[in-house]
Structure formats: C-alpha cells, structure tokens
Amino acid sequence: MNITNDIKTQRFYLLFALYIASEADYDYAMNLESLAKNRGLSLPQFKKIYRYFLEENFVEKRDGGGEYNTCITHNGIKAVEEVFLDQYRQTYYFPSFRDMMR
C-alpha cells in the first residue's frame, strides 16, 4: 500500500471527473461536492481534496450552486491532460496512468 499514490489517485479521479463533466470548459460550473459523493468520497476526503485543488489553482469557486460550485481552470485541464501524454510516466501531481489503473 502506497498512501501517497492512493491520495494522488483520488485527487486525479475527481479532477478527471470534473474535466469530463465540463468537457474541459472553464465556464462550466458545477457542485463538486455532489460529483465527489457520486465517486464514493466521504465529506472529509472531499474537503481535503477541494482545498488542495484550490491551492494548486486546479479549480475556481463560482457564485451560485452552493458552497462548492466550482469550475476547472486552465491549470486543472493541463494537469489532467499531462497524465495522458505518457501512460507510464508520473507527473508532478499524479502517478502514472498505468499505476492508477492497478
């Protein structure tokens, strides 16, 4: 068990879910907490990930739609897409895609 990779993988899959839901559109905002619940994350897990996303400028808060109304940012899009450039190579933020698929 590698706790660092597990945490990074949880982060990736939530950011990737936002990427897919928004079709990589900066203007599309949604309640990220709802998306996290649908992915099986607990509220404490989600709050840690959300804070991390804000600090790394992967997401941006938007008015309306609740406390966690969020859109993906340019940095968030780049972080997701970098994972797929080489499925065997880890990025600064995430494990390699191959490692996350195990």
mmCIF file with all atom_site columns, C-alpha atoms in Angstrom:
data_model
loop_
_atom_site.group_PDB
_atom_site.id
_atom_site.type_symbol
_atom_site.label_atom_id
_atom_site.label_alt_id
_atom_site.label_comp_id
_atom_site.label_asym_id
_atom_site.label_entity_id
_atom_site.label_seq_id
_atom_site.pdbx_PDB_ins_code
_atom_site.Cartn_x
_atom_site.Cartn_y
_atom_site.Cartn_z
_atom_site.occupancy
_atom_site.B_iso_or_equiv
_atom_site.pdbx_formal_charge
_atom_site.auth_seq_id
_atom_site.auth_comp_id
_atom_site.auth_asym_id
_atom_site.auth_atom_id
_atom_site.pdbx_PDB_model_num
ATOM 1   C CA . MET A 1 1   ? 0.000   0.000  0.000   1.00 0.00 ? 1   MET A CA 1
ATOM 2   C CA . ASN A 1 2   ? 1.361   3.397  -1.012  1.00 0.00 ? 2   ASN A CA 1
ATOM 3   C CA . ILE A 1 3   ? -0.703  6.045  0.744   1.00 0.00 ? 3   ILE A CA 1
ATOM 4   C CA . THR A 1 4   ? 0.788   8.889  -1.285  1.00 0.00 ? 4   THR A CA 1
ATOM 5   C CA . ASN A 1 5   ? -0.214  7.267  -4.573  1.00 0.00 ? 5   ASN A CA 1
ATOM 6   C CA . ASP A 1 6   ? -3.659  6.433  -3.180  1.00 0.00 ? 6   ASP A CA 1
ATOM 7   C CA . ILE A 1 7   ? -4.286  10.067 -2.228  1.00 0.00 ? 7   ILE A CA 1
ATOM 8   C CA . LYS A 1 8   ? -2.948  11.363 -5.537  1.00 0.00 ? 8   LYS A CA 1
ATOM 9   C CA . THR A 1 9   ? -5.118  8.858  -7.392  1.00 0.00 ? 9   THR A CA 1
ATOM 10  C CA . GLN A 1 10  ? -8.247  10.011 -5.540  1.00 0.00 ? 10  GLN A CA 1
ATOM 11  C CA . ARG A 1 11  ? -7.384  13.586 -6.461  1.00 0.00 ? 11  ARG A CA 1
ATOM 12  C CA . PHE A 1 12  ? -6.842  12.680 -10.096 1.00 0.00 ? 12  PHE A CA 1
ATOM 13  C CA . TYR A 1 13  ? -10.117 10.821 -10.497 1.00 0.00 ? 13  TYR A CA 1
ATOM 14  C CA . LEU A 1 14  ? -12.124 13.684 -9.024  1.00 0.00 ? 14  LEU A CA 1
ATOM 15  C CA . LEU A 1 15  ? -10.381 16.265 -11.204 1.00 0.00 ? 15  LEU A CA 1
ATOM 16  C CA . PHE A 1 16  ? -10.774 13.977 -14.228 1.00 0.00 ? 16  PHE A CA 1
ATOM 17  C CA . ALA A 1 17  ? -14.493 13.614 -13.460 1.00 0.00 ? 17  ALA A CA 1
ATOM 18  C CA . LEU A 1 18  ? -14.811 17.426 -13.460 1.00 0.00 ? 18  LEU A CA 1
ATOM 19  C CA . TYR A 1 19  ? -12.807 17.569 -16.700 1.00 0.00 ? 19  TYR A CA 1
ATOM 20  C CA . ILE A 1 20  ? -15.215 15.104 -18.332 1.00 0.00 ? 20  ILE A CA 1
ATOM 21  C CA . ALA A 1 21  ? -18.389 16.681 -16.922 1.00 0.00 ? 21  ALA A CA 1
ATOM 22  C CA . SER A 1 22  ? -17.326 20.139 -18.083 1.00 0.00 ? 22  SER A CA 1
ATOM 23  C CA . GLU A 1 23  ? -15.890 18.920 -21.382 1.00 0.00 ? 23  GLU A CA 1
ATOM 24  C CA . ALA A 1 24  ? -12.746 20.870 -20.380 1.00 0.00 ? 24  ALA A CA 1
ATOM 25  C CA . ASP A 1 25  ? -14.713 24.136 -20.418 1.00 0.00 ? 25  ASP A CA 1
ATOM 26  C CA . TYR A 1 26  ? -13.615 26.843 -17.986 1.00 0.00 ? 26  TYR A CA 1
ATOM 27  C CA . ASP A 1 27  ? -17.093 28.382 -17.983 1.00 0.00 ? 27  ASP A CA 1
ATOM 28  C CA . TYR A 1 28  ? -18.926 25.235 -16.908 1.00 0.00 ? 28  TYR A CA 1
ATOM 29  C CA . ALA A 1 29  ? -19.511 25.280 -13.149 1.00 0.00 ? 29  ALA A CA 1
ATOM 30  C CA . MET A 1 30  ? -20.992 22.514 -11.061 1.00 0.00 ? 30  MET A CA 1
ATOM 31  C CA . ASN A 1 31  ? -21.247 21.402 -7.451  1.00 0.00 ? 31  ASN A CA 1
ATOM 32  C CA . LEU A 1 32  ? -18.006 19.493 -6.946  1.00 0.00 ? 32  LEU A CA 1
ATOM 33  C CA . GLU A 1 33  ? -19.213 18.024 -3.646  1.00 0.00 ? 33  GLU A CA 1
ATOM 34  C CA . SER A 1 34  ? -22.018 16.211 -5.492  1.00 0.00 ? 34  SER A CA 1
ATOM 35  C CA . LEU A 1 35  ? -19.553 14.859 -8.013  1.00 0.00 ? 35  LEU A CA 1
ATOM 36  C CA . ALA A 1 36  ? -17.312 13.649 -5.164  1.00 0.00 ? 36  ALA A CA 1
ATOM 37  C CA . LYS A 1 37  ? -20.244 11.896 -3.475  1.00 0.00 ? 37  LYS A CA 1
ATOM 38  C CA . ASN A 1 38  ? -21.068 10.146 -6.750  1.00 0.00 ? 38  ASN A CA 1
ATOM 39  C CA . ARG A 1 39  ? -17.452 8.943  -6.860  1.00 0.00 ? 39  ARG A CA 1
ATOM 40  C CA . GLY A 1 40  ? -17.774 7.484  -3.347  1.00 0.00 ? 40  GLY A CA 1
ATOM 41  C CA . LEU A 1 41  ? -15.668 10.058 -1.488  1.00 0.00 ? 41  LEU A CA 1
ATOM 42  C CA . SER A 1 42  ? -16.595 10.938 2.074   1.00 0.00 ? 42  SER A CA 1
ATOM 43  C CA . LEU A 1 43  ? -17.090 14.583 3.041   1.00 0.00 ? 43  LEU A CA 1
ATOM 44  C CA . PRO A 1 44  ? -13.758 14.750 4.947   1.00 0.00 ? 44  PRO A CA 1
ATOM 45  C CA . GLN A 1 45  ? -11.916 13.224 1.962   1.00 0.00 ? 45  GLN A CA 1
ATOM 46  C CA . PHE A 1 46  ? -13.608 15.647 -0.396  1.00 0.00 ? 46  PHE A CA 1
ATOM 47  C CA . LYS A 1 47  ? -12.806 18.702 1.718   1.00 0.00 ? 47  LYS A CA 1
ATOM 48  C CA . LYS A 1 48  ? -9.087  17.822 1.760   1.00 0.00 ? 48  LYS A CA 1
ATOM 49  C CA . ILE A 1 49  ? -9.066  17.329 -1.990  1.00 0.00 ? 49  ILE A CA 1
ATOM 50  C CA . TYR A 1 50  ? -11.052 20.512 -2.607  1.00 0.00 ? 50  TYR A CA 1
ATOM 51  C CA . ARG A 1 51  ? -8.657  22.591 -0.510  1.00 0.00 ? 51  ARG A CA 1
ATOM 52  C CA . TYR A 1 52  ? -5.735  21.064 -2.431  1.00 0.00 ? 52  TYR A CA 1
ATOM 53  C CA . PHE A 1 53  ? -7.382  21.864 -5.773  1.00 0.00 ? 53  PHE A CA 1
ATOM 54  C CA . LEU A 1 54  ? -7.874  25.496 -4.743  1.00 0.00 ? 54  LEU A CA 1
ATOM 55  C CA . GLU A 1 55  ? -4.295  25.823 -3.502  1.00 0.00 ? 55  GLU A CA 1
ATOM 56  C CA . GLU A 1 56  ? -2.902  24.360 -6.749  1.00 0.00 ? 56  GLU A CA 1
ATOM 57  C CA . ASN A 1 57  ? -5.284  26.500 -8.830  1.00 0.00 ? 57  ASN A CA 1
ATOM 58  C CA . PHE A 1 58  ? -6.898  23.446 -10.452 1.00 0.00 ? 58  PHE A CA 1
ATOM 59  C CA . VAL A 1 59  ? -10.404 24.722 -9.705  1.00 0.00 ? 59  VAL A CA 1
ATOM 60  C CA . GLU A 1 60  ? -12.047 28.062 -9.101  1.00 0.00 ? 60  GLU A CA 1
ATOM 61  C CA . LYS A 1 61  ? -15.079 28.868 -6.970  1.00 0.00 ? 61  LYS A CA 1
ATOM 62  C CA . ARG A 1 62  ? -18.102 30.283 -8.786  1.00 0.00 ? 62  ARG A CA 1
ATOM 63  C CA . ASP A 1 63  ? -21.147 32.087 -7.444  1.00 0.00 ? 63  ASP A CA 1
ATOM 64  C CA . GLY A 1 64  ? -24.433 30.205 -7.241  1.00 0.00 ? 64  GLY A CA 1
ATOM 65  C CA . GLY A 1 65  ? -24.984 26.485 -6.997  1.00 0.00 ? 65  GLY A CA 1
ATOM 66  C CA . GLY A 1 66  ? -23.902 26.115 -3.384  1.00 0.00 ? 66  GLY A CA 1
ATOM 67  C CA . GLU A 1 67  ? -20.722 26.322 -1.366  1.00 0.00 ? 67  GLU A CA 1
ATOM 68  C CA . TYR A 1 68  ? -18.734 24.067 -3.697  1.00 0.00 ? 68  TYR A CA 1
ATOM 69  C CA . ASN A 1 69  ? -19.902 25.453 -7.040  1.00 0.00 ? 69  ASN A CA 1
ATOM 70  C CA . THR A 1 70  ? -16.693 25.081 -8.995  1.00 0.00 ? 70  THR A CA 1
ATOM 71  C CA . CYS A 1 71  ? -15.192 25.175 -12.465 1.00 0.00 ? 71  CYS A CA 1
ATOM 72  C CA . ILE A 1 72  ? -11.979 23.661 -13.729 1.00 0.00 ? 72  ILE A CA 1
ATOM 73  C CA . THR A 1 73  ? -9.153  26.076 -14.537 1.00 0.00 ? 73  THR A CA 1
ATOM 74  C CA . HIS A 1 74  ? -6.532  26.119 -17.269 1.00 0.00 ? 74  HIS A CA 1
ATOM 75  C CA . ASN A 1 75  ? -4.059  24.603 -14.766 1.00 0.00 ? 75  ASN A CA 1
ATOM 76  C CA . GLY A 1 76  ? -6.550  21.856 -13.921 1.00 0.00 ? 76  GLY A CA 1
ATOM 77  C CA . ILE A 1 77  ? -7.025  20.984 -17.558 1.00 0.00 ? 77  ILE A CA 1
ATOM 78  C CA . LYS A 1 78  ? -3.272  20.868 -18.158 1.00 0.00 ? 78  LYS A CA 1
ATOM 79  C CA . ALA A 1 79  ? -2.750  18.650 -15.078 1.00 0.00 ? 79  ALA A CA 1
ATOM 80  C CA . VAL A 1 80  ? -5.324  16.128 -16.337 1.00 0.00 ? 80  VAL A CA 1
ATOM 81  C CA . GLU A 1 81  ? -4.062  16.107 -19.908 1.00 0.00 ? 81  GLU A CA 1
ATOM 82  C CA . GLU A 1 82  ? -0.431  15.700 -18.821 1.00 0.00 ? 82  GLU A CA 1
ATOM 83  C CA . VAL A 1 83  ? -1.301  12.297 -17.314 1.00 0.00 ? 83  VAL A CA 1
ATOM 84  C CA . PHE A 1 84  ? -2.242  11.020 -20.772 1.00 0.00 ? 84  PHE A CA 1
ATOM 85  C CA . LEU A 1 85  ? 0.892   12.212 -22.593 1.00 0.00 ? 85  LEU A CA 1
ATOM 86  C CA . ASP A 1 86  ? 2.735   9.098  -21.441 1.00 0.00 ? 86  ASP A CA 1
ATOM 87  C CA . GLN A 1 87  ? 0.734   6.497  -19.534 1.00 0.00 ? 87  GLN A CA 1
ATOM 88  C CA . TYR A 1 88  ? 3.904   5.091  -17.950 1.00 0.00 ? 88  TYR A CA 1
ATOM 89  C CA . ARG A 1 89  ? 5.285   8.364  -16.585 1.00 0.00 ? 89  ARG A CA 1
ATOM 90  C CA . GLN A 1 90  ? 4.130   10.035 -13.383 1.00 0.00 ? 90  GLN A CA 1
ATOM 91  C CA . THR A 1 91  ? 3.568   13.776 -13.360 1.00 0.00 ? 91  THR A CA 1
ATOM 92  C CA . TYR A 1 92  ? 4.411   16.175 -10.579 1.00 0.00 ? 92  TYR A CA 1
ATOM 93  C CA . TYR A 1 93  ? 0.827   15.927 -9.274  1.00 0.00 ? 93  TYR A CA 1
ATOM 94  C CA . PHE A 1 94  ? -0.294  12.418 -10.173 1.00 0.00 ? 94  PHE A CA 1
ATOM 95  C CA . PRO A 1 95  ? 1.029   8.846  -10.507 1.00 0.00 ? 95  PRO A CA 1
ATOM 96  C CA . SER A 1 96  ? 1.317   7.379  -13.991 1.00 0.00 ? 96  SER A CA 1
ATOM 97  C CA . PHE A 1 97  ? -1.984  6.377  -15.535 1.00 0.00 ? 97  PHE A CA 1
ATOM 98  C CA . ARG A 1 98  ? -0.838  2.747  -15.593 1.00 0.00 ? 98  ARG A CA 1
ATOM 99  C CA . ASP A 1 99  ? -0.191  2.835  -11.837 1.00 0.00 ? 99  ASP A CA 1
ATOM 100 C CA . MET A 1 100 ? -3.594  4.389  -11.170 1.00 0.00 ? 100 MET A CA 1
ATOM 101 C CA . MET A 1 101 ? -5.309  1.639  -13.163 1.00 0.00 ? 101 MET A CA 1
ATOM 102 C CA . ARG A 1 102 ? -3.984  -1.126 -10.886 1.00 0.00 ? 102 ARG A CA 1
#
